[in-house]
Short mmCIF file of C-alpha atoms and ligand atoms in Angstrom, two decimals:
data_model
loop_
_atom_site.label_atom_id
_atom_site.label_comp_id
_atom_site.label_asym_id
_atom_site.label_seq_id
_atom_site.Cartn_x
_atom_site.Cartn_y
_atom_site.Cartn_z
CA MET A 1 115.83 99.36 214.28
CA LYS A 2 114.67 100.93 211.08
CA GLY A 3 112.26 103.97 212.32
CA LYS A 4 113.69 107.21 213.97
CA LEU A 5 112.91 108.39 217.30
CA ILE A 6 112.32 112.01 217.98
CA THR A 7 111.53 113.57 221.18
CA PHE A 8 110.21 116.98 222.39
CA GLU A 9 111.31 118.65 225.47
CA GLY A 10 110.72 121.87 227.26
CA CYS A 11 109.50 123.66 230.51
CA GLU A 12 105.82 123.69 231.33
CA GLY A 13 103.87 126.03 228.82
CA SER A 14 106.70 125.86 226.34
CA GLY A 15 104.04 125.18 223.61
CA LYS A 16 105.00 121.62 223.14
CA SER A 17 101.22 120.39 222.51
CA THR A 18 100.81 123.16 220.11
CA GLN A 19 103.92 122.36 218.35
CA LEU A 20 103.25 118.67 218.26
CA LYS A 21 99.67 119.35 216.57
CA LEU A 22 101.29 121.69 213.71
CA LEU A 23 104.06 118.88 213.39
CA ALA A 24 101.28 116.22 212.96
CA GLU A 25 99.55 118.21 210.23
CA LYS A 26 102.77 118.64 208.40
CA LEU A 27 103.40 114.82 208.66
CA ASP A 28 99.89 114.09 207.54
CA ASN A 29 100.19 116.18 204.55
CA LEU A 30 103.39 114.47 203.46
CA GLY A 31 101.76 111.21 204.26
CA VAL A 32 104.62 110.02 206.59
CA ASP A 33 104.13 106.70 208.44
CA TYR A 34 104.32 107.76 212.14
CA ILE A 35 103.02 107.57 215.66
CA MET A 36 102.87 110.21 218.28
CA THR A 37 102.82 109.40 221.84
CA ARG A 38 103.46 110.90 225.36
CA GLU A 39 105.31 110.63 228.66
CA PRO A 40 104.66 109.92 231.41
CA GLY A 41 101.85 107.38 229.87
CA GLY A 42 101.32 106.43 226.18
CA SER A 43 100.14 102.78 227.21
CA ALA A 44 97.42 101.44 229.49
CA ILE A 45 100.02 100.52 232.30
CA ALA A 46 102.22 103.66 231.79
CA GLU A 47 98.91 106.01 231.96
CA GLN A 48 98.28 104.14 235.52
CA ILE A 49 101.78 105.01 236.70
CA ARG A 50 101.20 108.56 235.36
CA ALA A 51 98.13 109.00 237.51
CA VAL A 52 100.09 108.09 240.51
CA ILE A 53 102.99 110.46 239.70
CA LEU A 54 100.80 113.51 238.94
CA ASP A 55 98.20 112.83 241.72
CA GLY A 56 98.16 116.40 243.63
CA LYS A 57 97.43 114.26 246.84
CA ASN A 58 100.53 112.47 246.61
CA THR A 59 102.67 115.17 248.44
CA ALA A 60 104.61 112.62 250.48
CA MET A 61 106.25 111.00 247.45
CA CYS A 62 109.99 111.15 247.81
CA ASP A 63 112.24 112.21 244.94
CA GLU A 64 113.52 108.89 244.21
CA CYS A 65 110.10 107.23 244.11
CA GLU A 66 109.28 110.03 241.58
CA ALA A 67 112.34 109.17 239.28
CA LEU A 68 111.71 105.57 239.40
CA LEU A 69 108.02 105.88 238.66
CA TYR A 70 108.94 108.03 235.57
CA ALA A 71 111.74 105.54 234.47
CA ALA A 72 108.91 102.61 234.88
CA SER A 73 106.53 104.52 232.82
CA ARG A 74 109.02 104.98 230.21
CA VAL A 75 110.44 101.52 229.86
CA GLN A 76 106.84 100.14 229.63
CA LEU A 77 105.96 102.59 226.99
CA LEU A 78 109.45 101.78 225.13
CA LYS A 79 108.74 97.96 225.18
CA GLU A 80 105.06 98.12 224.47
CA VAL A 81 104.69 100.97 221.95
CA ILE A 82 107.90 102.53 220.81
CA VAL A 83 110.27 99.55 219.99
CA PRO A 84 107.50 97.92 217.88
CA ALA A 85 106.79 101.02 215.93
CA LEU A 86 110.55 101.51 215.23
CA GLU A 87 110.98 97.97 214.25
CA SER A 88 108.17 98.45 211.73
CA GLY A 89 109.88 101.27 210.32
CA LYS A 90 107.70 103.90 211.63
CA LEU A 91 108.67 107.48 212.75
CA VAL A 92 108.14 107.84 216.49
CA VAL A 93 107.52 111.25 217.86
CA CYS A 94 107.40 111.40 221.58
CA ASP A 95 106.20 114.20 223.83
CA ARG A 96 108.86 114.30 226.61
CA TYR A 97 111.28 111.34 227.12
CA VAL A 98 114.54 110.77 229.00
CA ASP A 99 115.71 114.36 229.04
CA SER A 100 112.62 115.16 230.99
CA SER A 101 113.98 113.14 233.89
CA LEU A 102 117.58 114.42 233.56
CA ALA A 103 116.27 117.95 233.87
CA TYR A 104 113.49 117.58 236.46
CA GLN A 105 114.67 114.66 238.59
CA GLY A 106 118.55 114.69 237.91
CA ILE A 107 119.03 118.32 238.06
CA ALA A 108 116.14 120.32 239.50
CA ARG A 109 115.32 117.84 242.15
CA GLY A 110 119.09 117.22 242.64
CA LEU A 111 119.31 113.32 242.29
CA GLY A 112 122.06 113.73 239.93
CA GLU A 113 122.55 112.82 236.16
CA ASP A 114 124.26 109.67 236.84
CA PHE A 115 121.41 108.25 239.12
CA ILE A 116 118.75 109.00 236.40
CA ALA A 117 121.21 107.52 233.64
CA SER A 118 121.60 104.26 235.53
CA ILE A 119 117.79 103.76 235.95
CA ASN A 120 117.03 104.92 232.30
CA ALA A 121 119.90 102.70 230.57
CA ALA A 122 117.84 101.71 227.67
CA ALA A 123 116.60 105.20 226.94
CA LEU A 124 120.16 106.63 226.85
CA GLY A 125 121.64 103.57 225.25
CA LYS A 126 120.11 101.62 222.38
CA TYR A 127 116.83 103.57 222.31
CA SER A 128 118.49 107.00 222.56
CA PRO A 129 116.60 109.53 220.46
CA ASP A 130 117.86 110.43 217.00
CA MET A 131 117.11 114.15 217.53
CA THR A 132 115.58 115.86 220.57
CA ILE A 133 113.80 119.22 219.97
CA PHE A 134 114.12 121.73 222.94
CA LEU A 135 111.58 124.31 222.87
CA ASP A 136 113.76 127.00 224.41
CA ILE A 137 111.68 129.48 226.39
CA SER A 138 112.10 130.48 230.01
CA PRO A 139 109.45 129.47 232.69
CA GLU A 140 108.87 133.23 233.26
CA ASP A 141 108.24 134.06 229.51
CA ALA A 142 106.22 130.89 229.13
CA PHE A 143 103.96 131.78 232.22
CA ARG A 144 103.45 135.36 230.89
CA ARG A 145 102.63 134.22 227.45
CA LYS A 146 99.99 131.83 228.99
CA ASN A 147 98.66 134.15 231.58
CA GLY A 148 99.20 131.81 234.35
CA ALA A 149 99.11 127.86 235.00
CA ASP A 150 96.43 125.92 233.27
CA LYS A 151 96.68 123.08 235.36
CA ASP A 152 97.17 122.02 239.11
CA ASP A 153 99.08 118.59 238.97
CA ARG A 154 101.85 117.90 241.46
CA MET A 155 104.37 118.93 239.13
CA GLU A 156 102.76 122.18 238.26
CA GLN A 157 102.63 122.86 242.13
CA GLN A 158 106.35 123.33 242.28
CA GLY A 159 107.28 127.00 242.29
CA MET A 160 108.97 129.17 239.91
CA ALA A 161 112.39 128.45 241.30
CA PHE A 162 112.01 124.75 240.64
CA HIS A 163 110.86 125.47 236.85
CA LYS A 164 113.95 128.00 236.54
CA LYS A 165 116.34 125.08 237.66
CA VAL A 166 114.59 122.65 235.02
CA TYR A 167 115.13 125.30 232.31
CA GLN A 168 118.91 125.80 233.18
CA GLY A 169 119.08 121.89 233.23
CA TYR A 170 117.93 121.73 229.91
CA ARG A 171 120.30 124.22 228.46
CA ARG A 172 122.98 122.43 230.04
CA LEU A 173 121.82 118.99 228.53
CA ALA A 174 121.59 120.76 225.10
CA GLU A 175 125.24 121.90 225.42
CA LYS A 176 126.15 118.34 226.51
CA TYR A 177 124.43 116.13 223.79
CA PRO A 178 124.53 117.20 220.12
CA ARG A 179 121.31 115.37 219.41
CA ILE A 180 119.31 118.07 221.58
CA ARG A 181 118.56 121.05 219.30
CA SER A 182 117.42 124.13 220.69
CA VAL A 183 114.70 126.08 219.14
CA ASP A 184 114.00 129.69 219.88
CA CYS A 185 110.30 130.11 220.68
CA SER A 186 110.15 133.93 220.93
CA GLY A 187 108.36 134.24 217.45
CA THR A 188 104.82 133.18 216.58
CA LYS A 189 103.83 129.64 216.73
CA TYR A 190 104.05 129.29 212.88
CA GLU A 191 107.59 130.63 212.94
CA THR A 192 108.69 128.12 215.61
CA SER A 193 106.95 125.17 213.80
CA ASP A 194 108.78 126.18 210.48
CA LYS A 195 112.13 126.19 212.51
CA ILE A 196 111.22 122.69 213.76
CA TRP A 197 110.37 121.57 210.32
CA GLN A 198 113.52 122.63 209.02
CA LEU A 199 115.43 120.63 211.63
CA PHE A 200 113.49 117.55 210.48
CA ARG A 201 114.52 118.26 206.86
CA GLN A 202 118.21 119.02 207.58
CA ASN A 203 118.40 115.84 209.62
CA GLY A 204 116.78 113.77 207.15
CA ILE A 205 114.06 112.75 209.47
CA VAL A 206 111.28 113.43 206.56
P1 TYD B 301 102.11 116.77 231.36
O1 TYD B 301 100.79 117.21 231.89
O2 TYD B 301 102.37 115.78 230.40
O3 TYD B 301 102.88 118.11 231.14
P2 TYD B 301 103.42 118.86 229.92
O4 TYD B 301 102.25 119.19 229.00
O5 TYD B 301 104.11 120.08 230.41
O6 TYD B 301 104.20 117.85 229.24
O7 TYD B 301 102.63 116.49 232.76
C1 TYD B 301 104.16 115.86 232.89
C2 TYD B 301 104.76 116.46 233.88
O8 TYD B 301 105.85 115.43 234.26
C3 TYD B 301 105.64 117.71 233.53
O9 TYD B 301 105.47 118.62 234.61
C4 TYD B 301 107.00 117.28 233.42
C5 TYD B 301 107.07 116.14 234.50
N1 TYD B 301 108.03 115.12 234.03
C6 TYD B 301 109.13 114.88 234.76
O10 TYD B 301 109.40 115.54 235.95
N2 TYD B 301 110.04 113.83 234.66
C7 TYD B 301 109.97 113.14 233.51
O11 TYD B 301 110.68 112.02 233.17
C8 TYD B 301 108.85 113.21 232.52
C9 TYD B 301 108.37 112.46 231.46
C10 TYD B 301 107.96 114.20 232.96
#
């Protein structure tokens, strides 16, 4: 494996999409050979799994099914897109990865980190991220900043109590895994972007 895998994590409305756009501009300017992808989805099969997971009509989906579908989408994306890119030496930037499952399904849904780890063995073993950027902003602050939710998919329909658990979960994971770097997002989007870029520099990613 020659390339590096960098993942982005955070609660709903944490500004991941904005930060990924700003990061892409910096990587483009530097002429870095990279791909950007997202979870759940990122390949034709994984996007079909995504549609099932996020369908607001699937209210009867049990937590285990949800966790297994995220894991299925992940392993498909890994084999089809991420591994070939890493092997050809590219930098891979992924919008959400295994820590989303640990925080949302393992901690917030209460399935436990061990169960999530067991169904995501590849993503926590050989293909564990080299660095994970956690955009640290509480769901209350994110909601205020955005002036309300912008989507109405099955995950966004969860109440604030659920999203607070996700946030606490991420903070716990950041304490446990040194690869997870918390980035304080209370400044402007450009300030946050600069902090992320510094981490890329300090860790020899670019
Ligand atoms: P998406 O529209 O991509 O949201 P965002 O812009 O916030 O990343 O939807 C992904 C949703 O799926 C989001 O609510 C987080 C959730 N999720 C999990 O619960 N577990 C997972 O393993 C992943 C990858 C995502």
